[in-house]
Amino acid sequence: MTLVWDSFADQVRDIGSRVFGVSMEPKSFKHIDLDAYAEQGPDYVIGAACAKDANKTTLEPIISKMVALRKEILASGRYFKALVVVRGNASSQLVAIAETGGVLVLSVSSFAAMLIEYDKYFRARQAAPFGSAVDPQTGEIDRIAYVPVQYKNRDFGKSYKASEIADQILSGKIVVLLGEYGSGKSRCIAEVYSELARRWGDTLAFPFAVNLRECWGMQTGEEILRRHITRLSLDEIESQAVRVFRRHSGTFLLDGFDEMGSQAWSADEDKLRALRAVALQGVRDIVANSGRGCLIAGREHYFSSFEEMVAALGLNQTNLLLLHVDEEFTVEQMEDYFEAAQIHVALPNWLPRRPLICQTIAQLESDDIGRMFSEQSHEAEFWEYFIKVVCKRDSRINDSFDPDIILAVYIELARQSRNKQMTVGPFSLRDLQMAFETAVGQPPTEDASVMLQRLPSLGRIGAESTDRQFVDMYILDGLRARDIARLPQVSEAVRSRALDEQWINPLGVLGQRVLALHVARRADAFMSLMTRASTALNAVLAADLASSFLHTGSPKIDFGGVHIKGAVFGNINFELSEASKLTISESVIEQLVLPSHAPTSVSILSSSAGSVAGVSSFEGLPSWAKLDSVDEFDSVQTVSKIRVAGLDMAHEILVAIIKKIFFQKGTGRKEDALLRGFGSGASSKMASKILNLLVREDILGTFKGDEGTVYTPVRSQAGRMHEILNELRASNDPLWGTVGGLNRD
């Protein structure tokens, strides 16, 4: 959004009012009419005349009159700051002539620069990292080109591009951007900053993009701004930046409200809320005093409620725009990202699409990427292959470290993360050293210390920080699973220490699937471990094992009467297997998936759930699931999405094709658009086979479009396709069985 002035003179008066901190108005004198005039005191006068072009014919008489007026006012005993503001750039000769008479000739941008030398800030800010948008290896700016994405307002279903977010800020909106770690919030901040900085000459709104993690303990907006300017080594414009803030001429992009918390800690939620409010008082000051709007970004679940977020950040709900970042790229965005990273391979259907996973893959060598993408496996097998490639690559840093040592270090760090409040870290260099000592049995040498600081799956928190954190939960979740997978083989002393720990961070769905690969091979050993954990201190370990047993593919799981109490479950999906003889009580279940039929001797008592899939309300909960609270109930469609994630490649492609052609808007789908989402390797070949099968079975029709074959749905088959999507692996439809056979061809 650009400011609209009725005239060039209005623009000059607006700038002058901001620069000098007083209202400027036109005023007439005997020999000249000033376009902007103000008195800063009885003995100090400011005046500006406007010149709509910079040619000599226009400028010379204005300069002469300003010189004469200045002499007249000086003779009266008052100081006169005389300015001529030009639309364009005056010649150096005219500027010099004016200076001899005590008159400054300035372009509009030079006049605005009297408030702040913004170009200096812009250059320094562009050369510094934006939040966590850094190269995990160096901590410096991530140079891979930005992939345009949209940011969603869930209340109204509207999406915004970075340029549109900039428009909202300039209109006075306070934009809050929420998303999980690694979802791209900092890249959004960087793009919005570029938009606002490009327009400052037209808007007179000077944007400042602040990494809040650098501003611990700052209690006012002015303190935050001073710290920010100092971190950019711009001491010479610190006072100018503060002047911009005081005159309400700044816009602020504040990255990481969740990284500004107090170092104090309490188990009392009321005290925690109070601590968060104290930590964010400087942010509230900025929100209250920003000249236009603000953009504030942070993790979605940092606050205990929406109401707390509004109060802690000092928001006015009537002026609030709440946006969310998608956790994953779309297929097209992921393809664009790898194109920008110059990675030219077929993208398998199961490839994780989280931005930071894509960034990690982009750092691998081309041979490793080629081999990785040629693997025809499910998500858990892919993760196992992926982590081997990562460890093998890193072992090349120093020949004395083999991939097994590096994996062992990773697993020890994953164990440490079980009790990290931020779940992904941070890890100090001392933490890295302890992980190495535990894995190897001796302190790291100097070379080993270098290796530890270069682990590719650990990224710096910032360019100036030595602390590390996992770059994405995808890597960390699998490592946590591998930590549990080794427990049956370790010594009893090591196993007992794990049982006596009190973890707070459970496995996610991926971790459960990775662990299930190992559980399926040694079911008795892991069942015994789960039973011991259920009566020891580590209830989360018991919960992780119980959840993972359901992912083993066994049609029935007998838990032998185990009772898990006081645990945190990341996800427990009773739809995957017929469970029996299991009791869960006084626990927190982040995601509960109910089965279509009641399990035998299974009870959930006095527990709470983040989300429940399979019913739409409390009234729909089965009698065996006695929950005290549920944050949200998911639709049947969510259940389908959960189940789809465990399908083999052929069935996953079938489901994707059915959804696109039968149940998305449009009358048909072009062949190249359908196949593009499956890459150009094995997935694409399988997609072609399935399309041909659907045409032969009269489920799809085809016609020749302008750009190739177009596939259309045979509407009489819609009910059948809907039933297949609902039943998935439970489907008895002949088509489901035929497609399953394609995996074996």
PDB file of N, CA and C in Angstrom, residues 210-228 260 277-286:
ATOM      1  N   VAL A 210      13.254  -8.038  13.392  1.00  0.00           N
ATOM      2  CA  VAL A 210      13.985  -8.322  14.630  1.00  0.00           C
ATOM      3  C   VAL A 210      13.890  -9.802  14.972  1.00  0.00           C
ATOM      4  N   ASN A 211      15.051 -10.435  15.244  1.00  0.00           N
ATOM      5  CA  ASN A 211      15.082 -11.793  15.780  1.00  0.00           C
ATOM      6  C   ASN A 211      14.928 -11.708  17.297  1.00  0.00           C
ATOM      7  N   LEU A 212      13.772 -12.084  17.803  1.00  0.00           N
ATOM      8  CA  LEU A 212      13.496 -11.895  19.227  1.00  0.00           C
ATOM      9  C   LEU A 212      14.378 -12.766  20.114  1.00  0.00           C
ATOM     10  N   ARG A 213      14.936 -13.842  19.579  1.00  0.00           N
ATOM     11  CA  ARG A 213      15.808 -14.681  20.416  1.00  0.00           C
ATOM     12  C   ARG A 213      17.040 -13.909  20.886  1.00  0.00           C
ATOM     13  N   GLU A 214      17.357 -12.787  20.201  1.00  0.00           N
ATOM     14  CA  GLU A 214      18.508 -11.976  20.580  1.00  0.00           C
ATOM     15  C   GLU A 214      18.140 -10.920  21.623  1.00  0.00           C
ATOM     16  N   CYS A 215      16.879 -10.925  22.070  1.00  0.00           N
ATOM     17  CA  CYS A 215      16.395  -9.806  22.889  1.00  0.00           C
ATOM     18  C   CYS A 215      15.867 -10.249  24.247  1.00  0.00           C
ATOM     19  N   TRP A 216      16.443 -11.307  24.801  1.00  0.00           N
ATOM     20  CA  TRP A 216      16.055 -11.755  26.136  1.00  0.00           C
ATOM     21  C   TRP A 216      16.219 -10.618  27.143  1.00  0.00           C
ATOM     22  N   GLY A 217      15.226 -10.446  28.006  1.00  0.00           N
ATOM     23  CA  GLY A 217      15.331  -9.486  29.088  1.00  0.00           C
ATOM     24  C   GLY A 217      15.008  -8.056  28.705  1.00  0.00           C
ATOM     25  N   MET A 218      14.739  -7.788  27.422  1.00  0.00           N
ATOM     26  CA  MET A 218      14.423  -6.427  27.005  1.00  0.00           C
ATOM     27  C   MET A 218      12.971  -6.114  27.379  1.00  0.00           C
ATOM     28  N   GLN A 219      12.758  -5.044  28.120  1.00  0.00           N
ATOM     29  CA  GLN A 219      11.443  -4.765  28.681  1.00  0.00           C
ATOM     30  C   GLN A 219      10.662  -3.705  27.924  1.00  0.00           C
ATOM     31  N   THR A 220      11.294  -2.988  27.006  1.00  0.00           N
ATOM     32  CA  THR A 220      10.591  -1.963  26.228  1.00  0.00           C
ATOM     33  C   THR A 220      10.909  -2.148  24.747  1.00  0.00           C
ATOM     34  N   GLY A 221      10.052  -1.573  23.917  1.00  0.00           N
ATOM     35  CA  GLY A 221      10.303  -1.627  22.488  1.00  0.00           C
ATOM     36  C   GLY A 221      11.587  -0.933  22.113  1.00  0.00           C
ATOM     37  N   GLU A 222      11.884   0.148  22.809  1.00  0.00           N
ATOM     38  CA  GLU A 222      13.110   0.894  22.529  1.00  0.00           C
ATOM     39  C   GLU A 222      14.339   0.041  22.850  1.00  0.00           C
ATOM     40  N   GLU A 223      14.293  -0.709  23.941  1.00  0.00           N
ATOM     41  CA  GLU A 223      15.416  -1.583  24.285  1.00  0.00           C
ATOM     42  C   GLU A 223      15.594  -2.681  23.238  1.00  0.00           C
ATOM     43  N   ILE A 224      14.489  -3.256  22.786  1.00  0.00           N
ATOM     44  CA  ILE A 224      14.560  -4.293  21.747  1.00  0.00           C
ATOM     45  C   ILE A 224      15.184  -3.725  20.483  1.00  0.00           C
ATOM     46  N   LEU A 225      14.748  -2.533  20.094  1.00  0.00           N
ATOM     47  CA  LEU A 225      15.274  -1.924  18.872  1.00  0.00           C
ATOM     48  C   LEU A 225      16.758  -1.599  19.017  1.00  0.00           C
ATOM     49  N   ARG A 226      17.154  -1.052  20.168  1.00  0.00           N
ATOM     50  CA  ARG A 226      18.571  -0.742  20.384  1.00  0.00           C
ATOM     51  C   ARG A 226      19.418  -2.017  20.319  1.00  0.00           C
ATOM     52  N   ARG A 227      18.951  -3.109  20.963  1.00  0.00           N
ATOM     53  CA  ARG A 227      19.700  -4.363  20.917  1.00  0.00           C
ATOM     54  C   ARG A 227      19.821  -4.854  19.470  1.00  0.00           C
ATOM     55  N   HIS A 228      18.739  -4.764  18.736  1.00  0.00           N
ATOM     56  CA  HIS A 228      18.727  -5.208  17.339  1.00  0.00           C
ATOM     57  C   HIS A 228      19.726  -4.418  16.498  1.00  0.00           C
ATOM     58  N   MET A 260      11.656 -15.939  23.327  1.00  0.00           N
ATOM     59  CA  MET A 260      11.989 -14.785  24.154  1.00  0.00           C
ATOM     60  C   MET A 260      11.607 -15.032  25.603  1.00  0.00           C
ATOM     61  N   ALA A 277       4.178 -13.526  30.114  1.00  0.00           N
ATOM     62  CA  ALA A 277       3.724 -12.143  29.965  1.00  0.00           C
ATOM     63  C   ALA A 277       4.848 -11.158  30.279  1.00  0.00           C
ATOM     64  N   VAL A 278       5.622 -11.425  31.312  1.00  0.00           N
ATOM     65  CA  VAL A 278       6.744 -10.548  31.665  1.00  0.00           C
ATOM     66  C   VAL A 278       7.788 -10.556  30.556  1.00  0.00           C
ATOM     67  N   ALA A 279       8.085 -11.741  30.021  1.00  0.00           N
ATOM     68  CA  ALA A 279       9.111 -11.847  28.975  1.00  0.00           C
ATOM     69  C   ALA A 279       8.733 -11.071  27.726  1.00  0.00           C
ATOM     70  N   LEU A 280       7.426 -10.903  27.474  1.00  0.00           N
ATOM     71  CA  LEU A 280       6.971 -10.300  26.222  1.00  0.00           C
ATOM     72  C   LEU A 280       6.515  -8.849  26.388  1.00  0.00           C
ATOM     73  N   GLN A 281       6.850  -8.222  27.508  1.00  0.00           N
ATOM     74  CA  GLN A 281       6.375  -6.851  27.690  1.00  0.00           C
ATOM     75  C   GLN A 281       6.994  -5.902  26.664  1.00  0.00           C
ATOM     76  N   GLY A 282       8.220  -6.169  26.219  1.00  0.00           N
ATOM     77  CA  GLY A 282       8.814  -5.328  25.182  1.00  0.00           C
ATOM     78  C   GLY A 282       8.074  -5.453  23.857  1.00  0.00           C
ATOM     79  N   VAL A 283       7.601  -6.663  23.543  1.00  0.00           N
ATOM     80  CA  VAL A 283       6.805  -6.872  22.325  1.00  0.00           C
ATOM     81  C   VAL A 283       5.496  -6.093  22.425  1.00  0.00           C
ATOM     82  N   ARG A 284       4.861  -6.145  23.588  1.00  0.00           N
ATOM     83  CA  ARG A 284       3.616  -5.379  23.758  1.00  0.00           C
ATOM     84  C   ARG A 284       3.846  -3.881  23.540  1.00  0.00           C
ATOM     85  N   ASP A 285       4.989  -3.403  23.982  1.00  0.00           N
ATOM     86  CA  ASP A 285       5.305  -1.981  23.814  1.00  0.00           C
ATOM     87  C   ASP A 285       5.437  -1.633  22.330  1.00  0.00           C
ATOM     88  N   ILE A 286       6.067  -2.526  21.570  1.00  0.00           N
ATOM     89  CA  ILE A 286       6.205  -2.281  20.127  1.00  0.00           C
ATOM     90  C   ILE A 286       4.841  -2.291  19.451  1.00  0.00           C
TER      91      ILE A 286
END
